mmCIF file of C-alpha atoms in Angstrom:
data_model
loop_
_atom_site.group_PDB
_atom_site.id
_atom_site.type_symbol
_atom_site.label_atom_id
_atom_site.label_comp_id
_atom_site.label_asym_id
_atom_site.label_seq_id
_atom_site.Cartn_x
_atom_site.Cartn_y
_atom_site.Cartn_z
ATOM 1 C CA MET A 1123 228.141 195.852 -13.616
ATOM 2 C CA ALA A 1124 230.311 192.799 -12.843
ATOM 3 C CA LYS A 1125 232.096 190.849 -15.541
ATOM 4 C CA LEU A 1126 230.249 187.608 -16.070
ATOM 5 C CA THR A 1127 232.296 184.420 -16.005
ATOM 6 C CA LEU A 1128 231.327 180.774 -15.684
ATOM 7 C CA LYS A 1129 232.631 180.775 -12.109
ATOM 8 C CA THR A 1130 230.637 183.855 -11.059
ATOM 9 C CA THR A 1131 227.531 182.562 -12.844
ATOM 10 C CA ARG A 1132 227.685 179.210 -11.025
ATOM 11 C CA LYS A 1133 228.244 181.028 -7.729
ATOM 12 C CA GLN A 1134 225.264 183.326 -8.303
ATOM 13 C CA LEU A 1135 223.080 180.327 -9.182
ATOM 14 C CA GLY A 1136 224.160 178.545 -6.005
ATOM 15 C CA ILE A 1137 225.198 175.350 -7.802
ATOM 16 C CA GLY A 1138 225.889 172.676 -5.188
ATOM 17 C CA THR A 1139 224.041 174.450 -2.377
ATOM 18 C CA PHE A 1140 220.794 173.413 -0.706
ATOM 19 C CA VAL A 1141 217.439 175.099 -0.180
ATOM 20 C CA GLU A 1142 215.166 173.954 2.625
ATOM 21 C CA LYS A 1143 211.531 173.542 1.567
ATOM 22 C CA THR A 1144 208.431 172.513 3.469
ATOM 23 C CA ILE A 1145 206.155 169.980 1.823
ATOM 24 C CA LYS A 1146 202.648 168.969 2.883
ATOM 25 C CA PHE A 1147 200.720 165.757 2.363
ATOM 26 C CA ARG A 1148 198.045 163.668 4.075
ATOM 27 C CA GLY A 1149 199.230 161.195 6.684
ATOM 28 C CA ALA A 1150 197.731 157.770 7.456
ATOM 29 C CA ASP A 1151 195.045 159.344 9.648
ATOM 30 C CA GLY A 1152 193.978 161.707 6.853
ATOM 31 C CA GLN A 1153 195.367 164.749 8.645
ATOM 32 C CA GLU A 1154 197.745 167.134 6.940
ATOM 33 C CA PHE A 1155 201.387 166.390 7.649
ATOM 34 C CA GLU A 1156 204.239 168.706 6.816
ATOM 35 C CA GLY A 1157 207.964 168.370 6.954
ATOM 36 C CA GLU A 1158 211.163 169.860 5.633
ATOM 37 C CA ILE A 1159 213.298 168.515 2.831
ATOM 38 C CA PHE A 1160 216.395 169.937 1.201
ATOM 39 C CA ILE A 1161 216.608 170.541 -2.541
ATOM 40 C CA LYS A 1162 220.082 170.540 -4.039
ATOM 41 C CA ILE A 1163 220.734 173.183 -6.676
ATOM 42 C CA VAL A 1164 222.313 171.379 -9.613
ATOM 43 C CA PRO A 1165 223.404 172.403 -13.114
ATOM 44 C CA HIS A 1166 221.268 171.831 -16.198
ATOM 45 C CA ASP A 1167 223.130 168.688 -17.303
ATOM 46 C CA ASP A 1168 222.290 166.917 -14.036
ATOM 47 C CA ILE A 1169 218.593 167.487 -14.686
ATOM 48 C CA ALA A 1170 218.870 166.624 -18.380
ATOM 49 C CA HIS A 1171 220.505 163.282 -17.509
ATOM 50 C CA ALA A 1172 218.391 162.472 -14.448
ATOM 51 C CA THR A 1173 216.899 159.406 -16.138
ATOM 52 C CA ASP A 1174 220.322 157.793 -16.680
ATOM 53 C CA VAL A 1175 220.076 156.369 -13.157
ATOM 54 C CA TRP A 1176 217.363 153.972 -14.375
ATOM 55 C CA GLY A 1177 219.635 152.289 -16.924
ATOM 56 C CA ILE A 1178 216.702 152.014 -19.317
ATOM 57 C CA GLU A 1179 216.729 152.611 -23.069
ATOM 58 C CA LYS A 1180 215.706 156.248 -23.676
ATOM 59 C CA SER A 1181 212.756 155.272 -25.890
ATOM 60 C CA LYS A 1182 211.220 153.285 -23.006
ATOM 61 C CA LEU A 1183 211.424 156.050 -20.392
ATOM 62 C CA THR A 1184 208.243 157.655 -19.083
ATOM 63 C CA MET A 1185 207.498 160.957 -17.387
ATOM 64 C CA ASP A 1186 207.320 158.988 -14.134
ATOM 65 C CA HIS A 1187 210.920 157.846 -14.667
ATOM 66 C CA LEU A 1188 211.953 161.452 -15.297
ATOM 67 C CA ARG A 1189 210.241 162.840 -12.199
ATOM 68 C CA LYS A 1190 211.544 160.090 -9.929
ATOM 69 C CA GLY A 1191 215.045 160.360 -11.423
ATOM 70 C CA MET A 1192 215.055 164.066 -10.690
ATOM 71 C CA LEU A 1193 213.791 163.597 -7.135
ATOM 72 C CA PHE A 1194 216.346 160.855 -6.526
ATOM 73 C CA GLN A 1195 219.157 163.256 -7.269
ATOM 74 C CA LEU A 1196 217.659 166.499 -5.912
ATOM 75 C CA VAL A 1197 215.880 165.684 -2.638
ATOM 76 C CA TYR A 1198 217.883 165.308 0.562
ATOM 77 C CA GLU A 1199 217.040 164.690 4.225
ATOM 78 C CA ASP A 1200 219.861 167.041 5.183
ATOM 79 C CA GLU A 1201 222.887 168.424 3.358
ATOM 80 C CA LYS A 1202 224.671 165.060 3.560
ATOM 81 C CA SER A 1203 221.974 162.390 3.168
ATOM 82 C CA LYS A 1204 219.828 161.756 0.123
ATOM 83 C CA PHE A 1205 216.154 161.245 0.891
ATOM 84 C CA PHE A 1206 215.975 158.227 -1.418
ATOM 85 C CA HIS A 1207 218.970 155.935 -0.995
ATOM 86 C CA LYS A 1208 218.179 153.885 -4.131
ATOM 87 C CA ILE A 1209 216.238 154.923 -7.227
ATOM 88 C CA THR A 1210 213.661 152.220 -6.504
ATOM 89 C CA ASP A 1211 212.949 153.867 -3.128
ATOM 90 C CA THR A 1212 211.152 156.635 -5.043
ATOM 91 C CA GLY A 1213 208.294 154.204 -5.655
ATOM 92 C CA THR A 1214 207.788 153.441 -1.962
ATOM 93 C CA VAL A 1215 205.937 156.674 -1.146
ATOM 94 C CA SER A 1216 202.569 157.942 -2.361
ATOM 95 C CA THR A 1217 201.941 159.892 -5.536
ATOM 96 C CA GLU A 1218 200.946 162.819 -3.319
ATOM 97 C CA VAL A 1219 204.413 162.884 -1.706
ATOM 98 C CA ILE A 1220 206.145 162.558 -5.096
ATOM 99 C CA ASP A 1221 204.067 165.475 -6.389
ATOM 100 C CA ALA A 1222 204.775 167.623 -3.308
ATOM 101 C CA MET A 1223 208.520 166.985 -3.626
ATOM 102 C CA TYR A 1224 208.468 167.682 -7.356
ATOM 103 C CA ARG A 1225 206.648 170.989 -6.826
ATOM 104 C CA ALA A 1226 209.189 171.988 -4.148
ATOM 105 C CA ALA A 1227 212.080 171.119 -6.475
ATOM 106 C CA ASP A 1228 210.445 173.046 -9.329
ATOM 107 C CA GLU A 1229 210.085 176.119 -7.080
ATOM 108 C CA VAL A 1230 213.822 175.992 -6.410
ATOM 109 C CA LEU A 1231 215.146 174.999 -9.846
ATOM 110 C CA ASP A 1232 212.371 176.268 -12.156
ATOM 111 C CA PHE A 1233 212.705 173.326 -14.559
ATOM 112 C CA ALA A 1234 210.997 175.048 -17.489
ATOM 113 C CA GLY A 1235 212.042 178.639 -16.722
ATOM 114 C CA LYS A 1236 208.398 179.586 -16.314
ATOM 115 C CA ASN A 1237 208.455 180.703 -12.662
ATOM 116 C CA TRP A 1238 210.780 183.654 -13.211
ATOM 117 C CA VAL A 1239 208.922 184.803 -16.330
ATOM 118 C CA SER A 1240 205.577 184.420 -14.546
ATOM 119 C CA ALA A 1241 206.806 186.431 -11.556
ATOM 120 C CA GLN A 1242 208.090 189.200 -13.817
ATOM 121 C CA THR A 1243 204.778 189.388 -15.673
ATOM 122 C CA THR A 1244 202.778 189.383 -12.448
ATOM 123 C CA SER A 1245 204.864 192.067 -10.763
ATOM 124 C CA SER A 1246 204.683 194.222 -13.897
ATOM 125 C CA GLY A 1247 200.928 193.884 -13.956
ATOM 126 C CA VAL A 1248 200.621 194.658 -10.267
ATOM 127 C CA SER A 1249 202.827 197.711 -10.592
ATOM 128 C CA SER A 1250 200.888 199.184 -13.497
ATOM 129 C CA SER A 1251 197.498 198.550 -11.892
ATOM 130 C CA SER A 1252 198.723 200.077 -8.620
ATOM 131 C CA THR A 1253 199.915 203.155 -10.496
ATOM 132 C CA GLU A 1254 196.611 203.479 -12.329
ATOM 133 C CA SER A 1255 194.698 203.316 -9.056
ATOM 134 C CA GLU A 1256 196.855 206.030 -7.504
ATOM 135 C CA GLU A 1257 196.501 208.254 -10.565
ATOM 136 C CA GLU A 1258 192.721 207.884 -10.558
ATOM 137 C CA GLN A 1259 192.543 208.941 -6.911
#
């Protein structure tokens, strides 16, 4: 087992790297449209302070501010260009696009830590049910 240090932990987490994700939404003609975005892997403090970009008193912030603040800092067109150039640009797309981007970012960064736990529970359940089926046969 390797000695765990801050440097090795950050490297294993991929802090500062990008993950390409495909998002889907309905276009103007009602047909499904899909495209690729890049999600930047950032440390916890970047997510915790995502709303600072708004310059609004903390007590006046909404969940919409939080989501858009996170997307502003996490979503990129490519590894050099942010998708939203200004925080106010986050309001120029549909709610469906915001939601698709947020879900993609959550898949990469697991904001609440629930994805990993859920996957572990699911794979444990699958393994035990598979074993039971084999034993019964």
